[in-house]
Amino acid sequence: MPLTFKSDIVRLRYLSFVFSLLLVTLSAAFYGLKNFNYGIDFKGGIMIEVRSKNPIPLATVRSYLSKLNIGDVTVQEFGSANDLLIKFEQPENGLEGKDLVVKKISDTFKDQFEIRRTETVGPKQGKELIQNGILAILYGLLAILVYIWFRFEWQFGLCAVIALLENALVVFGYYSIFQVEFNTTAIVAVLTTIGYTINDTVVIYDRIRENLRKYKRKPIPDLINLSINETLSRTLMTSGTTLVALFSLYFFGGEVIASYSLPIIVGVIIGTYSSIFIAGPLLLNFNLRLLQKEEDTP
Amino acid sequence: MNRLKSKALGVTLSLTRLFFVIGLSVYSILTTLPSLLSPETLNKYWPSFLPQAKISLGLDLQGGSSLLLEADVETVIQERVRNLKNEVRKVLRQHKIRYRDLEAKEEKVVFQLRDASQKEKTFKALRKLGLDFSVQLNIDQIEIRFTSAALQEQEKVVLDQSIEVVRRRIDEMGTKEPLIQRQGTNRILLQLPGVNSPDDAKRLLGKTAKLTFHAVKPTEGLGTIRLNQKITHNGQTMDIPHILDQDPLITGDMVIDAKPYLNQERNEWQVSLSMDQTGARIYADFTKANVGKPVAIVLDNKVITAPIINEPIPTGNSVISGQFTPKSSHELAMLLRAGSLPAPLKILEERTVGPDLGADSIAAGKTATLVAIIAVFAYMLLYYGFNYGGVACVALFFNLTLLIAGLTLLGATLTLPGIAGIALTLGMAVDANVLIFERIREELNHTKRVAASIQSGFSRAISTIVDSNLTTLIGAGLLYQFGTGPVRGFAVTLTMGILISMFTAITLTKTLLIIVYKWKGPQPLSFDMKEVK
């Protein structure tokens, strides 16, 4: 049962461009309104994961904690009702304050809770992590631009990066819209998505380049359409297996791995869309025949 | 095309290639198994001539604490600049150069000349300070500062020393296999596997343990500092303000041994010190000349004791008392043995994972990877049929074993995100096979000749595979460059996964395709193609 599609993706381009623009605008708007829900990696702060023998109502824990007078505390369930994630911002006396708070908590809940994990990040470290994360993404886009420019032509590089940028912005938008905790995982998700999408895009561009040599007289829109369609079954097949793997991670990999895989799932879906509907059709805005002629003259 | 046809690939499976592929596959399985088997099974049934190494697990999987420490290099530099000021003063006096407003300002020492004509002479004199300094005239102010090379060198020395001291202190704690790693110019990453509460480590590392002995002077004068603590002696607080000589007699680096010691007479814990030759000589001379006077023992800017010298001490042995508990005397002795930190350490980040959570994570990761691999197997078999799908599955299986074997051999650390990386690459690893199969299918649509289609489809797909994967590698490389800890673990498995899937696509998949072809004859790639030659 081979996937054979003959869809006129190029003709749909205005629709897909508008759709993408909408997604990006929506992402930006939500970022403007709600910003990110920064995790302690970036904001600095303390996180404690505890497991209780019996489910304890969140409200009980919250009211206990509020009596400790340790500032703003977030308590949430982590996977099951027996696992809780307790988070609070940096106490005023910095990292040393953490031990005090952990002690207070373990004293209060001595018999109920087993502390499974604690993380403390200073605010300075957090800023650096954000900076490095953003740098990594920017360098990633730049390196990809240069690589594709080198292997193909600058027009290809530019279109690929535009599609990737859309891809990255929408994944960031996902974090903002759903207020999913934004931490180093987010950077991993975005970079993995970019890496995955560029893989898809290059396969399509590779075919376009090949077809440019093969069909000298075919109108460019038809040529791009043909190339996308020829690679479509591969694109969907690979996205399929990747998503299958990611979903098994999401459902069976435990809470922490699930938090890694969900954004990547979103990213792979968006990425597959943008490599098909954006990266290819965008090339129409450049005169590819010109490139073809250049290639012909030795 | 003719050439390809006549060279029907059924005959071109070289033995070398076959043996290479089989050998590598067997080796990868043998290298992978120790990591998957339980220690007991391994002891009982695993022959000793086979690979023994297990994949090393990150702290998030085996449990333990990780601390990111920052050495306060700035303080050290400032101290050095203050010393430089004293040096400069000496030089200027020596050469009878008249100056005013001599100051240590952050990273430089500045002063002004009273007599502008002494400029040349000043420069010449200051040059003798050494190559580590640059001397500049800024309007009418002379600036002496460390060259950037010297500053970098200082930073490096401070961090090297800090790492050394941290290592000695942690070793004393008896932690198994701690990891102590330089990070950037002024940071140290400390990982303590199996340590669930890093409080002890933090307390030990929180102390610089700078020990000095100072003469105590009755009056305030030049070169003295006043420490705010009152001196306690034999449990009694002396309330006369004491002035400690700024220049220490004995410093911690002269201490060669330190032991906790229970003074039976006074029933109190003390720490006994022995000094090296230089220290012993200085101490002997000093105690001889100052019988009846106190000597202050200062630890981290606090006077901990100031015993009155009863008699000259020629041996270089001394005792520190100061209301110690057995534990604190042991700790102080240990700190003194390990040496003082050149700069205070600050904790930037602290992460602790309990062993249960680690074990849970491994179990969940294993399940997830297993489910992922079975799901992808089913998907491939369903889509490409038994022959080609089977090839993809075998390739995928060896992808996984090669990946784990590779990580084990490289000594890379497997982290939780690393497991995510493995499962993700399993999904992506079939991409190379998919690209090859799709190409073969296209070729089949044109020629219907399987051998030729496999040959040309394969070679056409390779360039696409290389191009598309290299770009993904760029992303993985950046993740490694900019990521820390777990993110790096993810980047490592992703990179290896991609490299290995490229490798298996080129060697393994091709070999398998040839084997299937030889074994079963030409096979259609999809169900709607019944006729192939």
mmCIF file of N, CA and C in Angstrom, chain B residues 23-37 42 46 50-55 400-410:
data_model
loop_
_atom_site.group_PDB
_atom_site.id
_atom_site.type_symbol
_atom_site.label_atom_id
_atom_site.label_comp_id
_atom_site.label_asym_id
_atom_site.label_seq_id
_atom_site.Cartn_x
_atom_site.Cartn_y
_atom_site.Cartn_z
ATOM 1 N N GLY B 23 30.710 -9.755 11.206
ATOM 2 C CA GLY B 23 31.626 -9.553 12.333
ATOM 3 C C GLY B 23 31.215 -8.357 13.174
ATOM 4 N N LEU B 24 30.939 -7.258 12.495
ATOM 5 C CA LEU B 24 30.592 -6.034 13.214
ATOM 6 C C LEU B 24 29.286 -6.207 13.989
ATOM 7 N N SER B 25 28.333 -6.885 13.359
ATOM 8 C CA SER B 25 27.047 -7.070 14.018
ATOM 9 C C SER B 25 27.190 -7.918 15.273
ATOM 10 N N VAL B 26 27.954 -9.009 15.152
ATOM 11 C CA VAL B 26 28.165 -9.874 16.307
ATOM 12 C C VAL B 26 28.879 -9.098 17.413
ATOM 13 N N TYR B 27 29.905 -8.360 17.007
ATOM 14 C CA TYR B 27 30.662 -7.587 17.988
ATOM 15 C C TYR B 27 29.772 -6.574 18.710
ATOM 16 N N SER B 28 28.880 -5.928 17.930
ATOM 17 C CA SER B 28 28.030 -4.906 18.552
ATOM 18 C C SER B 28 27.068 -5.547 19.552
ATOM 19 N N ILE B 29 26.605 -6.752 19.239
ATOM 20 C CA ILE B 29 25.709 -7.429 20.187
ATOM 21 C C ILE B 29 26.466 -7.786 21.461
ATOM 22 N N LEU B 30 27.687 -8.304 21.276
ATOM 23 C CA LEU B 30 28.477 -8.706 22.444
ATOM 24 C C LEU B 30 28.837 -7.516 23.322
ATOM 25 N N THR B 31 29.032 -6.356 22.692
ATOM 26 C CA THR B 31 29.380 -5.167 23.472
ATOM 27 C C THR B 31 28.155 -4.580 24.154
ATOM 28 N N THR B 32 26.991 -4.822 23.548
ATOM 29 C CA THR B 32 25.758 -4.264 24.099
ATOM 30 C C THR B 32 25.248 -5.068 25.288
ATOM 31 N N LEU B 33 25.381 -6.394 25.188
ATOM 32 C CA LEU B 33 24.759 -7.260 26.200
ATOM 33 C C LEU B 33 25.135 -6.960 27.659
ATOM 34 N N PRO B 34 26.415 -6.731 27.965
ATOM 35 C CA PRO B 34 26.737 -6.486 29.382
ATOM 36 C C PRO B 34 25.907 -5.358 29.993
ATOM 37 N N SER B 35 25.561 -4.359 29.186
ATOM 38 C CA SER B 35 24.780 -3.239 29.720
ATOM 39 C C SER B 35 23.343 -3.644 29.997
ATOM 40 N N LEU B 36 22.863 -4.668 29.310
ATOM 41 C CA LEU B 36 21.456 -5.037 29.449
ATOM 42 C C LEU B 36 21.236 -6.129 30.491
ATOM 43 N N LEU B 37 22.281 -6.937 30.720
ATOM 44 C CA LEU B 37 22.121 -8.038 31.650
ATOM 45 C C LEU B 37 22.307 -7.567 33.088
ATOM 46 N N LEU B 42 25.546 -11.711 34.622
ATOM 47 C CA LEU B 42 26.823 -11.403 34.003
ATOM 48 C C LEU B 42 27.936 -12.204 34.679
ATOM 49 N N TRP B 46 28.541 -14.963 31.841
ATOM 50 C CA TRP B 46 29.240 -14.202 30.800
ATOM 51 C C TRP B 46 30.732 -14.533 30.825
ATOM 52 N N LEU B 50 34.924 -12.061 26.827
ATOM 53 C CA LEU B 50 34.045 -11.173 26.075
ATOM 54 C C LEU B 50 34.064 -9.773 26.698
ATOM 55 N N PRO B 51 33.627 -8.777 25.913
ATOM 56 C CA PRO B 51 33.638 -7.409 26.453
ATOM 57 C C PRO B 51 32.865 -7.311 27.771
ATOM 58 N N GLN B 52 33.415 -6.580 28.708
ATOM 59 C CA GLN B 52 32.807 -6.487 30.033
ATOM 60 C C GLN B 52 32.178 -5.112 30.296
ATOM 61 N N ALA B 53 32.668 -4.123 29.570
ATOM 62 C CA ALA B 53 32.294 -2.744 29.911
ATOM 63 C C ALA B 53 30.786 -2.538 29.807
ATOM 64 N N LYS B 54 30.253 -1.814 30.795
ATOM 65 C CA LYS B 54 28.839 -1.453 30.757
ATOM 66 C C LYS B 54 28.748 0.006 30.378
ATOM 67 N N ILE B 55 27.625 0.371 29.860
ATOM 68 C CA ILE B 55 27.421 1.772 29.522
ATOM 69 C C ILE B 55 27.369 2.570 30.826
ATOM 70 N N LEU B 400 20.492 -0.100 16.772
ATOM 71 C CA LEU B 400 20.369 0.043 18.216
ATOM 72 C C LEU B 400 21.578 -0.568 18.937
ATOM 73 N N THR B 401 21.952 -1.797 18.542
ATOM 74 C CA THR B 401 23.087 -2.425 19.229
ATOM 75 C C THR B 401 24.374 -1.652 18.955
ATOM 76 N N LEU B 402 24.550 -1.196 17.721
ATOM 77 C CA LEU B 402 25.751 -0.418 17.419
ATOM 78 C C LEU B 402 25.787 0.866 18.230
ATOM 79 N N LEU B 403 24.616 1.475 18.392
ATOM 80 C CA LEU B 403 24.542 2.729 19.144
ATOM 81 C C LEU B 403 24.951 2.504 20.604
ATOM 82 N N ILE B 404 24.383 1.465 21.203
ATOM 83 C CA ILE B 404 24.735 1.202 22.602
ATOM 84 C C ILE B 404 26.201 0.776 22.713
ATOM 85 N N ALA B 405 26.642 -0.055 21.763
ATOM 86 C CA ALA B 405 28.046 -0.462 21.772
ATOM 87 C C ALA B 405 28.951 0.748 21.616
ATOM 88 N N GLY B 406 28.582 1.639 20.708
ATOM 89 C CA GLY B 406 29.393 2.839 20.473
ATOM 90 C C GLY B 406 29.476 3.702 21.714
ATOM 91 N N LEU B 407 28.329 3.912 22.364
ATOM 92 C CA LEU B 407 28.307 4.726 23.582
ATOM 93 C C LEU B 407 29.168 4.076 24.662
ATOM 94 N N THR B 408 29.084 2.742 24.756
ATOM 95 C CA THR B 408 29.871 2.037 25.764
ATOM 96 C C THR B 408 31.360 2.197 25.479
ATOM 97 N N LEU B 409 31.737 1.981 24.220
ATOM 98 C CA LEU B 409 33.157 2.051 23.878
ATOM 99 C C LEU B 409 33.716 3.451 24.057
ATOM 100 N N LEU B 410 32.917 4.468 23.707
ATOM 101 C CA LEU B 410 33.381 5.849 23.840
ATOM 102 C C LEU B 410 33.425 6.287 25.300
#
